[in-house]
Coordinates of C-alpha atoms in Angstrom, one line a residue:
M14 CA 191.5 32.9 19.8
I15 CA 189.4 34.1 16.4
L16 CA 188.0 31.5 14.8
R17 CA 186.4 30.3 18.8
S18 CA 184.4 33.8 18.7
L19 CA 181.7 34.0 16.9
V20 CA 182.3 37.3 16.7
G21 CA 185.7 36.7 14.7
K22 CA 184.4 33.6 12.7
L23 CA 181.6 36.1 11.0
W24 CA 184.2 39.3 10.0
L25 CA 186.5 36.2 8.7
T26 CA 183.5 35.0 7.0
I27 CA 182.6 38.8 5.6
I28 CA 186.5 39.4 5.7
L29 CA 186.8 36.5 3.0
L30 CA 184.4 37.2 1.0
V31 CA 184.7 40.9 -0.1
S32 CA 188.8 39.8 -1.1
L33 CA 187.5 37.2 -3.2
V34 CA 184.9 39.3 -5.3
L35 CA 187.2 42.8 -4.7
S36 CA 190.0 39.8 -6.1
F37 CA 187.6 38.9 -9.3
L38 CA 186.5 41.9 -10.1
T39 CA 190.7 43.3 -9.9
F40 CA 191.4 40.6 -12.4
V41 CA 188.5 41.2 -14.7
L42 CA 189.3 44.7 -14.7
I43 CA 192.9 44.6 -14.9
G44 CA 191.9 42.6 -17.7
F45 CA 189.2 44.4 -19.3
F46 CA 192.2 47.6 -18.8
E47 CA 194.6 45.3 -21.3
K48 CA 192.0 44.5 -23.8
F49 CA 191.0 47.9 -23.8
Y50 CA 194.4 50.1 -24.3
I51 CA 195.6 46.5 -26.8
D52 CA 192.8 46.7 -28.5
L53 CA 192.6 51.6 -28.8
Q54 CA 196.7 51.2 -30.0
V55 CA 195.6 48.9 -33.4
Q56 CA 193.0 50.6 -33.9
N57 CA 194.7 54.4 -34.1
M58 CA 198.1 52.7 -35.5
K59 CA 195.5 50.9 -38.1
D60 CA 194.5 54.3 -38.7
D61 CA 197.7 55.6 -39.2
A62 CA 199.0 52.8 -41.6
S63 CA 195.4 53.9 -43.7
K64 CA 196.8 57.9 -43.6
I65 CA 200.2 56.5 -44.7
A66 CA 198.6 54.2 -46.9
Q67 CA 197.0 56.8 -48.0
L68 CA 199.2 59.0 -48.6
I69 CA 200.9 56.1 -51.1
E70 CA 197.6 55.9 -53.0
N71 CA 198.2 59.7 -53.3
G72 CA 202.0 59.7 -54.8
Q73 CA 203.7 61.1 -52.5
P74 CA 207.3 60.5 -52.7
I75 CA 209.0 59.2 -49.9
S76 CA 211.3 61.4 -49.2
N77 CA 207.4 63.4 -47.7
I78 CA 206.7 59.8 -46.4
E79 CA 208.8 60.1 -44.9
Y80 CA 208.4 63.5 -43.4
L81 CA 204.8 63.0 -43.1
S82 CA 204.8 59.8 -40.8
N83 CA 206.8 61.4 -38.4
N84 CA 204.1 63.6 -37.7
I85 CA 201.9 60.8 -38.1
V86 CA 202.6 57.1 -35.3
S87 CA 204.0 58.2 -32.6
R88 CA 206.8 58.2 -31.0
Y89 CA 207.1 54.3 -30.3
S90 CA 205.9 53.5 -33.6
R91 CA 207.9 52.9 -36.9
V92 CA 206.5 52.0 -40.2
I93 CA 207.9 49.7 -43.3
I94 CA 206.7 50.1 -46.0
S95 CA 206.6 47.6 -48.8
I96 CA 205.8 48.1 -52.4
D97 CA 206.1 46.1 -55.5
G98 CA 208.8 43.4 -53.9
Q99 CA 211.2 46.1 -54.0
K100 CA 213.5 46.2 -50.8
P101 CA 211.4 47.6 -47.6
W102 CA 212.2 50.7 -46.0
Y103 CA 212.0 52.2 -42.8
S104 CA 211.4 55.3 -40.0
N105 CA 213.7 57.0 -38.1
N106 CA 214.1 55.6 -35.3
T107 CA 214.9 58.7 -33.1
Y108 CA 214.2 56.8 -29.7
G109 CA 216.0 53.5 -30.2
I110 CA 213.1 51.3 -31.0
Q111 CA 213.9 47.8 -31.9
D112 CA 214.3 46.9 -35.3
L113 CA 212.4 44.5 -36.8
P114 CA 213.4 42.5 -40.1
F115 CA 210.9 42.7 -42.4
K116 CA 211.8 38.3 -43.1
E117 CA 209.5 37.9 -40.4
I118 CA 206.6 39.6 -40.9
Q119 CA 207.3 37.7 -44.4
N120 CA 207.1 34.4 -42.9
D121 CA 204.4 35.3 -39.9
D122 CA 200.8 33.1 -41.6
V123 CA 198.6 36.2 -39.7
L124 CA 200.9 39.1 -41.1
D125 CA 201.4 38.0 -44.6
Q126 CA 198.0 38.0 -45.6
T127 CA 198.6 41.7 -45.7
L128 CA 200.9 40.4 -48.9
T129 CA 199.8 37.9 -50.1
K130 CA 195.7 38.6 -49.6
D131 CA 195.1 42.7 -49.5
K132 CA 194.3 42.3 -45.3
E133 CA 194.0 44.9 -42.5
V134 CA 195.6 42.8 -40.0
S135 CA 197.3 43.1 -36.7
K136 CA 199.2 40.6 -34.3
R137 CA 200.8 41.2 -31.1
L138 CA 204.0 39.2 -32.4
V139 CA 207.1 38.2 -30.0
Y140 CA 210.4 38.9 -31.5
G141 CA 213.6 39.8 -29.7
E142 CA 216.2 40.0 -26.7
N143 CA 215.0 41.9 -24.4
S144 CA 212.2 43.4 -22.9
E145 CA 210.7 44.7 -25.7
R146 CA 211.0 41.2 -27.6
E147 CA 207.0 41.7 -27.6
K148 CA 205.6 44.3 -30.1
L149 CA 202.2 44.8 -31.3
V150 CA 202.3 45.0 -35.3
V151 CA 199.2 46.5 -37.7
G152 CA 199.3 45.6 -41.6
V153 CA 197.5 47.6 -44.3
P154 CA 196.4 46.6 -47.8
L155 CA 198.6 49.3 -50.8
N156 CA 195.8 49.0 -54.0
A157 CA 196.6 52.1 -55.3
N158 CA 197.4 52.7 -58.9
A159 CA 199.0 49.6 -60.3
K160 CA 201.0 49.4 -56.3
N161 CA 200.7 46.9 -54.7
G162 CA 202.4 46.9 -51.1
A163 CA 202.0 46.9 -47.4
V164 CA 202.1 49.5 -44.7
F165 CA 203.7 48.2 -42.0
V166 CA 203.2 49.5 -38.3
Y167 CA 205.1 47.9 -34.7
Q168 CA 205.5 49.3 -31.6
T169 CA 206.5 47.9 -28.6
L170 CA 204.0 47.5 -25.8
Q171 CA 205.7 49.5 -23.5
P172 CA 203.2 51.8 -23.7
V173 CA 200.9 50.3 -23.5
K174 CA 202.4 48.0 -20.1
V175 CA 203.1 51.5 -18.2
M176 CA 199.0 52.9 -18.7
I177 CA 197.9 48.6 -17.6
H178 CA 200.5 48.6 -14.7
Q179 CA 199.1 52.4 -13.5
T180 CA 196.3 50.6 -14.0
T181 CA 195.8 48.3 -12.0
N182 CA 198.0 50.2 -9.0
F183 CA 194.9 52.3 -9.1
V184 CA 192.1 49.0 -8.3
L185 CA 194.3 47.0 -6.3
L186 CA 194.7 50.7 -3.8
A187 CA 190.7 50.7 -4.2
A188 CA 190.6 47.1 -3.7
S189 CA 193.1 47.7 -0.6
I190 CA 190.7 51.1 0.6
G191 CA 187.7 48.7 0.1
I192 CA 189.1 45.7 2.7
V193 CA 190.4 47.9 4.9
L194 CA 186.9 50.3 4.6
T195 CA 185.1 46.6 5.2
T196 CA 186.7 45.5 7.5
F197 CA 186.8 47.8 10.4
F198 CA 182.4 47.8 9.4
S199 CA 182.0 44.2 9.0
F200 CA 184.0 44.2 12.3
F201 CA 181.3 46.9 13.9
L202 CA 178.5 44.7 11.7
S203 CA 178.6 41.0 13.4
S204 CA 179.3 42.7 17.2
K205 CA 176.5 44.6 17.3
I206 CA 174.4 41.5 15.1
T207 CA 176.5 39.1 18.1
A208 CA 176.2 41.8 21.1
P209 CA 172.3 40.1 21.0
L210 CA 173.8 36.3 20.8
R211 CA 177.0 37.1 23.3
K212 CA 174.8 38.5 26.0
M213 CA 172.1 35.1 25.7
K214 CA 175.7 33.3 26.2
E215 CA 176.4 35.4 29.3
V216 CA 173.1 34.4 30.6
V217 CA 173.2 30.8 29.4
G218 CA 177.0 30.9 31.9
S219 CA 174.8 31.8 34.8
M220 CA 171.8 29.6 33.6
T221 CA 174.7 27.0 34.3
S222 CA 175.8 28.2 37.7
G223 CA 171.6 28.1 39.1
N224 CA 170.8 31.1 38.4
F225 CA 166.9 31.3 35.9
N226 CA 166.4 34.9 37.4
V227 CA 169.1 36.8 34.8
K228 CA 167.1 37.8 31.5
V229 CA 168.0 38.9 27.2
P230 CA 167.8 43.1 26.9
I231 CA 165.9 42.5 23.6
H232 CA 166.5 46.0 21.3
S233 CA 164.7 44.8 17.7
S234 CA 161.5 43.2 16.1
D235 CA 163.9 40.7 14.0
E236 CA 164.8 36.9 14.8
I237 CA 167.4 38.3 16.6
G238 CA 164.5 40.0 19.1
E239 CA 162.4 36.9 18.5
L240 CA 164.9 34.3 19.6
A241 CA 165.8 36.0 22.9
Y242 CA 161.5 36.5 23.4
S243 CA 161.9 32.8 23.3
F244 CA 165.5 32.6 24.8
N245 CA 163.3 34.3 28.1
K246 CA 160.3 32.6 28.6
M247 CA 163.1 29.7 28.3
S248 CA 164.5 30.5 30.9
K249 CA 161.5 31.4 32.4
Q250 CA 160.3 28.3 32.4
L251 CA 162.7 26.8 33.0
N252 CA 163.4 28.0 36.3
F253 CA 159.7 26.6 36.8
N254 CA 160.6 23.4 36.6
M255 CA 163.5 23.3 38.6
N256 CA 161.6 24.9 41.7
A257 CA 159.7 21.9 41.6
L258 CA 161.7 19.6 41.2
K259 CA 164.1 20.7 44.2
Q260 CA 161.0 21.0 45.7
E261 CA 160.4 18.1 44.8
K262 CA 164.1 16.4 45.7
E263 CA 163.7 18.1 48.6
K264 CA 160.6 16.7 50.1
V265 CA 161.5 13.5 47.8
S266 CA 165.0 13.3 50.9
N267 CA 163.4 14.4 53.7
I268 CA 160.2 11.4 53.2
I269 CA 163.1 9.2 53.0
T270 CA 165.7 11.0 55.3
S271 CA 162.9 10.3 58.2
M272 CA 161.8 6.7 57.3
V273 CA 162.1 4.2 59.9
D274 CA 162.8 1.6 56.9
G275 CA 166.7 2.5 55.3
V276 CA 166.4 3.1 51.8
I277 CA 169.2 2.6 49.0
S278 CA 169.9 3.0 45.9
I279 CA 172.3 0.8 43.2
D280 CA 173.0 1.7 40.0
N281 CA 173.4 -0.8 37.6
E282 CA 177.2 -2.2 38.3
G283 CA 176.3 -3.0 42.5
R284 CA 177.3 0.5 42.9
I285 CA 175.9 2.4 46.2
I286 CA 174.0 5.6 44.3
T287 CA 172.2 6.9 47.1
T288 CA 171.4 5.9 50.8
N289 CA 169.1 7.1 54.5
P290 CA 170.9 7.0 57.6
P291 CA 169.0 4.0 59.2
A292 CA 170.9 2.0 54.8
E293 CA 173.6 3.9 56.5
R294 CA 173.8 2.5 59.5
F295 CA 172.5 -1.4 58.7
L296 CA 175.5 -1.3 56.2
K297 CA 177.7 -0.2 58.1
M298 CA 177.2 -3.0 60.4
L299 CA 177.3 -5.4 57.3
N300 CA 180.6 -4.0 56.3
D301 CA 182.0 -4.5 60.4
D302 CA 181.4 -7.9 59.8
Y303 CA 183.2 -9.0 57.3
F304 CA 185.3 -7.1 56.6
E305 CA 188.2 -6.6 58.9
E306 CA 189.5 -4.2 57.8
E307 CA 187.9 -0.4 57.5
T308 CA 186.6 0.4 54.7
S309 CA 186.6 4.1 52.9
S310 CA 183.3 3.9 51.7
L311 CA 179.9 1.8 51.5
V312 CA 179.6 -1.8 49.9
L313 CA 177.4 -4.5 49.4
T314 CA 177.7 -7.6 51.0
K315 CA 178.3 -11.3 48.7
E316 CA 174.5 -11.1 50.3
L317 CA 172.9 -8.5 49.0
L318 CA 174.9 -8.2 45.7
D319 CA 173.7 -12.3 45.0
L320 CA 169.8 -10.2 45.5
F321 CA 170.9 -7.2 43.6
E322 CA 172.5 -9.7 40.5
L323 CA 169.0 -12.5 40.8
V324 CA 167.0 -8.9 40.8
V325 CA 168.4 -7.9 37.1
V326 CA 168.1 -11.5 36.0
S327 CA 164.8 -12.5 36.8
E328 CA 164.1 -8.7 36.3
K329 CA 161.6 -9.5 39.0
K330 CA 160.5 -7.6 43.3
Q331 CA 162.9 -10.1 44.9
F332 CA 162.7 -10.5 49.0
I333 CA 165.8 -11.7 51.2
E334 CA 165.8 -12.0 55.6
L335 CA 168.6 -11.4 56.8
N336 CA 169.4 -12.7 60.8
F337 CA 172.6 -11.6 62.3
D338 CA 173.7 -11.2 66.3
Q339 CA 172.6 -8.1 66.1
G340 CA 169.1 -8.2 64.8
N341 CA 166.8 -9.2 61.9
W342 CA 166.4 -8.3 58.9
Q343 CA 164.0 -7.8 55.6
V344 CA 165.5 -6.2 52.3
L345 CA 163.3 -5.6 49.6
M346 CA 164.7 -4.7 45.5
S347 CA 162.8 -3.3 43.2
P348 CA 164.4 -3.0 39.6
L349 CA 164.4 0.8 38.4
Y350 CA 163.6 1.1 34.4
N351 CA 165.2 3.1 32.0
Q352 CA 162.6 2.5 29.6
T353 CA 163.2 -0.7 28.6
N354 CA 166.1 -1.5 30.3
I355 CA 167.3 -1.6 33.7
R356 CA 169.3 1.0 34.9
G357 CA 169.7 -0.1 38.1
V358 CA 168.0 -1.7 41.1
V359 CA 166.2 -0.4 44.3
A360 CA 166.3 -1.6 48.1
V361 CA 164.1 -1.0 51.0
I362 CA 165.4 -2.4 54.2
R363 CA 163.5 -3.3 57.4
D364 CA 164.6 -4.0 60.7
V365 CA 162.1 -6.7 61.9
T366 CA 164.6 -7.0 65.1
E367 CA 161.6 -5.5 67.7
Q368 CA 158.7 -7.3 66.3
R369 CA 161.1 -10.5 65.4
R370 CA 161.3 -9.8 69.7
L371 CA 158.4 -9.2 70.5
E372 CA 157.0 -12.5 68.8
K373 CA 159.3 -14.8 70.5
M374 CA 157.4 -13.2 73.9
R375 CA 154.2 -13.4 73.0
K376 CA 155.2 -16.6 72.2
D377 CA 156.8 -16.8 75.8
F378 CA 153.9 -15.0 77.3
I379 CA 151.5 -17.7 76.2
A380 CA 154.1 -19.9 76.9
H381 CA 154.6 -18.6 80.1
V382 CA 151.2 -18.7 81.7
S383 CA 149.8 -21.5 80.0
H384 CA 152.7 -23.5 82.6
E385 CA 152.3 -21.3 85.6
L386 CA 147.8 -21.5 85.3
R387 CA 148.9 -25.0 84.3
T388 CA 149.0 -27.3 87.9
P389 CA 147.6 -24.7 90.1
I390 CA 144.8 -25.8 87.2
S391 CA 145.6 -30.1 87.6
L392 CA 145.2 -29.8 91.0
L393 CA 142.5 -27.8 90.9
Q394 CA 140.2 -30.7 88.9
G395 CA 142.5 -33.9 91.3
Y396 CA 141.8 -32.5 94.1
S397 CA 138.5 -31.7 93.3
E398 CA 137.7 -35.1 91.3
A399 CA 139.3 -36.8 94.6
I400 CA 136.5 -34.3 96.3
V401 CA 133.6 -35.7 94.5
D402 CA 134.2 -39.6 94.0
G403 CA 134.8 -39.6 97.7
V404 CA 138.1 -40.6 98.2
A405 CA 138.7 -38.1 100.8
E406 CA 136.9 -40.3 103.9
S407 CA 137.9 -38.6 107.3
K408 CA 136.8 -35.2 107.9
E409 CA 141.0 -33.8 108.0
E410 CA 141.5 -35.7 104.5
M411 CA 138.6 -33.2 103.8
Q412 CA 139.8 -30.4 104.8
E413 CA 143.6 -31.2 103.6
L414 CA 142.1 -31.2 100.0
S415 CA 139.8 -28.5 99.2
Q416 CA 143.0 -26.2 101.5
I417 CA 145.1 -27.4 98.6
I418 CA 142.5 -26.3 96.6
Y419 CA 142.3 -23.0 98.5
D420 CA 145.7 -22.2 98.3
E421 CA 146.1 -23.1 94.8
S422 CA 142.4 -20.6 93.5
L423 CA 144.3 -18.1 95.9
R424 CA 147.9 -18.9 93.7
M425 CA 146.0 -18.4 90.1
G426 CA 144.6 -15.3 91.5
R427 CA 147.6 -13.9 92.2
L428 CA 149.6 -14.9 89.3
V429 CA 146.1 -13.2 86.7
N430 CA 146.4 -9.7 89.2
D431 CA 149.8 -9.2 88.9
L432 CA 149.4 -10.1 84.7
L433 CA 146.3 -7.6 84.7
D434 CA 148.6 -4.9 87.0
L435 CA 151.3 -5.6 84.8
A436 CA 150.2 -4.9 80.9
R437 CA 148.3 -1.6 82.9
M438 CA 152.2 -0.2 83.8
E439 CA 153.6 -1.7 80.4
N440 CA 150.1 0.8 78.9
G441 CA 150.8 3.4 81.1
F442 CA 147.8 3.4 82.8
T443 CA 149.6 3.6 85.8
E444 CA 148.4 6.1 88.4
L445 CA 150.4 6.9 91.6
N446 CA 149.1 8.2 94.4
R447 CA 152.2 10.3 96.3
D448 CA 152.0 11.7 99.3
H449 CA 154.7 13.1 102.3
V450 CA 155.3 10.0 104.2
P451 CA 157.2 9.6 106.9
L452 CA 160.4 7.4 105.4
I453 CA 162.2 6.1 108.5
Q454 CA 158.2 4.9 109.6
F455 CA 157.6 3.5 106.0
V456 CA 160.3 1.2 106.2
D457 CA 160.7 0.6 109.5
R458 CA 156.0 -1.5 109.2
I459 CA 157.1 -2.7 106.5
L460 CA 160.5 -4.6 108.2
R461 CA 158.1 -5.9 111.5
K462 CA 155.9 -7.1 108.0
F463 CA 158.7 -9.8 107.8
K464 CA 160.4 -10.7 111.1
G465 CA 157.8 -13.5 111.7
L466 CA 159.0 -14.4 108.7
A467 CA 162.6 -14.7 108.3
K468 CA 161.8 -16.2 111.8
E469 CA 160.8 -18.8 110.9
K470 CA 164.1 -18.5 107.6
N471 CA 166.6 -18.1 110.9
I472 CA 167.4 -15.2 109.4
K473 CA 167.9 -12.4 110.6
L474 CA 166.0 -9.1 108.8
F475 CA 167.5 -5.3 109.9
G476 CA 167.8 -2.2 108.4
E477 CA 170.3 0.5 107.8
I478 CA 169.8 3.8 108.1
D479 CA 173.1 6.4 106.8
N480 CA 172.0 10.2 106.6
V481 CA 169.1 10.4 106.0
P482 CA 168.4 14.2 105.3
H483 CA 164.9 14.6 104.5
V484 CA 162.6 12.4 106.8
D485 CA 159.9 12.4 104.2
V486 CA 159.7 10.8 100.6
Y487 CA 157.2 12.2 97.9
I488 CA 155.8 8.1 96.7
D489 CA 152.2 6.6 96.6
E490 CA 153.2 4.7 100.2
D491 CA 151.3 1.1 98.6
R492 CA 152.9 0.9 95.2
M493 CA 156.2 1.2 96.9
E494 CA 155.2 -0.7 99.8
Q495 CA 154.3 -3.6 96.7
V496 CA 158.1 -2.7 95.8
F497 CA 159.5 -3.2 99.1
T498 CA 157.6 -6.5 99.7
N499 CA 158.7 -8.4 96.4
L500 CA 162.0 -7.9 96.9
I501 CA 162.1 -8.3 100.7
D502 CA 160.2 -11.6 99.6
N503 CA 163.2 -12.9 97.0
A504 CA 165.3 -12.4 100.0
I505 CA 163.9 -14.7 102.4
R506 CA 163.0 -16.9 99.5
H507 CA 166.2 -17.5 98.1
T508 CA 168.5 -16.9 101.6
N509 CA 169.5 -19.7 103.4
E510 CA 168.8 -20.5 107.7
N511 CA 171.2 -18.3 108.8
G512 CA 171.8 -15.9 106.3
R513 CA 170.9 -12.3 106.7
I514 CA 168.8 -10.1 105.0
I515 CA 170.0 -6.0 105.2
V516 CA 167.4 -3.2 103.8
S517 CA 169.8 -0.3 103.6
V518 CA 168.9 3.2 103.0
S519 CA 170.6 6.3 102.4
Q520 CA 169.9 10.0 100.3
N521 CA 171.7 12.8 98.6
E522 CA 171.1 16.5 97.3
T523 CA 169.1 14.5 94.3
S524 CA 167.3 11.1 95.2
T525 CA 166.2 9.1 98.0
I526 CA 168.5 5.2 98.2
F527 CA 166.7 1.7 99.2
R528 CA 169.6 -1.0 98.5
F529 CA 167.7 -5.0 99.2
I530 CA 171.2 -7.4 100.3
D531 CA 170.9 -10.9 101.0
S532 CA 173.1 -13.4 101.6
G533 CA 171.5 -16.3 99.6
A534 CA 172.6 -18.0 96.7
G535 CA 173.1 -15.6 94.5
I536 CA 172.1 -14.7 90.7
S537 CA 174.5 -16.0 87.9
S538 CA 176.1 -14.0 85.4
E539 CA 174.4 -15.1 83.0
D540 CA 170.6 -14.6 84.5
L541 CA 171.4 -10.9 85.4
P542 CA 170.3 -8.9 82.3
F543 CA 166.6 -10.9 83.0
V544 CA 166.1 -10.8 85.8
F545 CA 163.7 -8.0 86.0
E546 CA 161.7 -9.7 82.1
R547 CA 157.9 -11.4 82.3
F548 CA 158.3 -15.4 83.9
Y549 CA 161.6 -15.2 84.5
K550 CA 163.2 -17.5 86.3
A551 CA 166.6 -18.5 87.6
D552 CA 167.6 -22.0 88.7
K553 CA 164.5 -23.5 90.6
A554 CA 166.8 -25.2 93.1
R555 CA 167.6 -21.8 94.6
T556 CA 163.6 -21.4 95.5
R557 CA 163.5 -24.4 97.7
G558 CA 160.2 -25.4 97.2
R559 CA 158.8 -21.4 96.8
S560 CA 158.5 -21.1 93.4
G561 CA 156.9 -17.8 92.8
T562 CA 154.9 -16.5 89.1
G563 CA 157.5 -14.5 88.0
L564 CA 156.2 -11.3 87.1
G565 CA 157.7 -10.3 91.0
L566 CA 160.3 -8.2 89.4
A567 CA 159.1 -7.0 86.4
I568 CA 156.1 -5.7 88.6
V569 CA 159.1 -3.8 90.6
K570 CA 161.1 -2.1 87.7
N571 CA 157.7 -0.6 86.4
I572 CA 156.8 0.9 89.8
V573 CA 159.9 2.9 90.3
N574 CA 159.6 3.2 86.7
A575 CA 156.3 5.4 87.0
H576 CA 157.9 7.3 90.5
G577 CA 160.8 8.8 87.6
G578 CA 163.6 6.3 89.6
S579 CA 165.4 3.2 88.3
I580 CA 166.6 -0.1 90.0
K581 CA 169.5 -2.4 89.6
V582 CA 170.8 -5.8 90.1
S583 CA 174.1 -7.3 91.2
S584 CA 175.0 -10.4 92.0
E585 CA 177.0 -13.1 92.3
I586 CA 176.9 -17.6 92.7
G587 CA 177.2 -18.0 96.6
H588 CA 178.1 -14.6 97.8
G589 CA 174.5 -13.0 97.2
T590 CA 172.7 -10.2 95.7
T591 CA 172.4 -6.9 96.1
F592 CA 169.2 -4.4 94.9
K593 CA 169.6 -0.7 94.2
V594 CA 166.6 1.7 94.1
K595 CA 166.7 5.3 93.6
I596 CA 163.8 8.0 94.0
P597 CA 164.5 10.9 92.9
H598 CA 163.5 14.3 95.4
D599 CA 162.0 16.1 92.3
L600 CA 159.4 13.9 90.2
R601 CA 160.8 15.6 86.5
M602 CA 163.4 14.7 87.0
N603 CA 163.7 10.7 84.4
E604 CA 166.0 7.7 85.1
K605 CA 169.1 9.5 83.0
D606 CA 169.3 12.1 86.2
V607 CA 168.8 9.6 88.6
E608 CA 171.9 8.0 86.7

C-alpha cells in the first residue's frame, strides 16, 4: 500500500537517501576515529619510548629505568629494552599483559629495522591466541655512548577498541536520531508537497464520474501551484468541450431518432452498434423472417451482410433494394473511415413501400382511365364515322346512332365528373353543407326514386326503421343522397330477378347506422379488401351488362369519412352483400370513435 502512494514513495525515497548518507558518514567517521586513536596511541608510545631511550642514553641504571618506565608508560603497556645483543629486558607485567617474545620482533621485517637500521617503526602485530592477540608495537633505536640497541613499547588494542566502540555507539545513536527525525520530517514534508497532487487525484476521480465543475485549490505560486492553475484551466475547458459534445450528441441523436429513414451503425466486424426506431423495426421484421427462433439481439441478415462485405472490400457506397411481402426497402451503405482505415459502415434504410404503391396506383389509374375512356371514345368515333359516311339511311337509324353517341358522351361526362369529385375529396377539398335533415323522410324519398328501377328488374326494395330516437340527422343531404344512390344502384345491378334489397336504419347513443342489404351474387373474400379502391371491379359477369365506372364506392367512402363516419362491407358468394354505414351524431367524433 505504501509503494502505491506518492507520499509513501517520496517518504521512502527520502528515508533511503538519508539512511545511505548517514550510513556512509558513520563508516567514514568510525574509520577516521579508529585511525585517529591508533595514530594518537602510536605517537604517545613513541614519545614514551623516546623518553626511556633518552634515560638509557644518559646512563641511568636499569633499576632506575624500571622504576621510571612504570611511571612513563601507561598501565596497559610494557617495555622491552635490548642493548648490545644482550638478553632483552621486560618491564613489570602488573596488569597481566600477554608477553611478546623478543624473537617475534626480530623475525618481523618492519620491527627488525629498529635494530638493524636504527629506524623508528610502529606496527600492528598479531601474536597469541586470546582476544588480545593483536598488539601495537613501537620501536626506538639507541645510538648514544656506543650502545647499540632499541627500546620497544607494546600494548594490546583493547583500550583503543573500547574507545572506538564507544565512539561507534555515539555515532550510531546520532545517526539513529537523525533517521527518526528525518522519518518524521520527510513524512510531513512529502505530505505537504503531495497535498495538491492528492487533491488533483480527487478532482480527477470526480471528473471520471462526469463532474467537471470541481477545482483544485491553489495555495502557492511554485510549480505545483502553476500545475494546479493549469489543471483548473484544463478542467474548465474539458467541461466546455463535454457540454458541447453532449449537445451535439443529443442533437444528432434527436435527428437520427426523428428520421423517417432507418439508420444502422455497424463496426468493422459486422456487429450492430446503434440503431434508430425505424431501423429496429426493419431489423426485427428481417430477423423474424430469417430466424425461426426469437433472437435476443438484432443481427444482420445474409443480404445485409453481403452488402456490408462488398462495401468493406470496395471501400465505396453500395445500394440494394429489398422486396418482401411486408413491403419494399432501399438500403444504402457507406464506409466510415478512421484516418486511412475503415472502422465501420453506416446504413440508411428507406421504406419505399408507399412510394411503390403510389407508383403502382398511378400506373393503374392511367391504365384504368385509358381503359374506361377507350370504349366510349371508340363508340363515339365509330358511330360518328357511320353518320359522316351516310351509313344510316333512315331517320330511325340516324336517331338510334345519335342516341348511342349521346349516351356514351353522358357516360364520359359522368366518368370525368366522378374523377374530379374523387380527386377533390382525396385532396381534402370536400365541402359539406350540413343541416338538420328529417331522417325518415330522407330515406323514404330516396327509396321512392329507385322504386321504378327496382320494379323493372323485378326486385323488391323496401326500408326498415328500428329504434330512431333522433328524428333529425346533421348531414349534407346532397352528399348523403349520393351515397345512398351509389349503394342502392350497385345493389340493383348485382341482384338477380326476384331478389330483394333492404335499407335498414337504426340509432344508438353515438351514431346513426344505415345498412344496405341485398340478396345478390355477393363478393368473394379475395375482392372484399379492394372494393373501395378506384376503378376496382369485381367479376364482370355479375354486372349484368351494366358496368359502372369503378369509382362509386371510392366516392362513397370519401363522403362517409368527410362526415366523420365509417363504412364496412361483408359478403359471401351466393348469399348477398351488406354495406354498413355509421354517421356519428357528434361531428367531432372520428372514425375510431364510432367503431
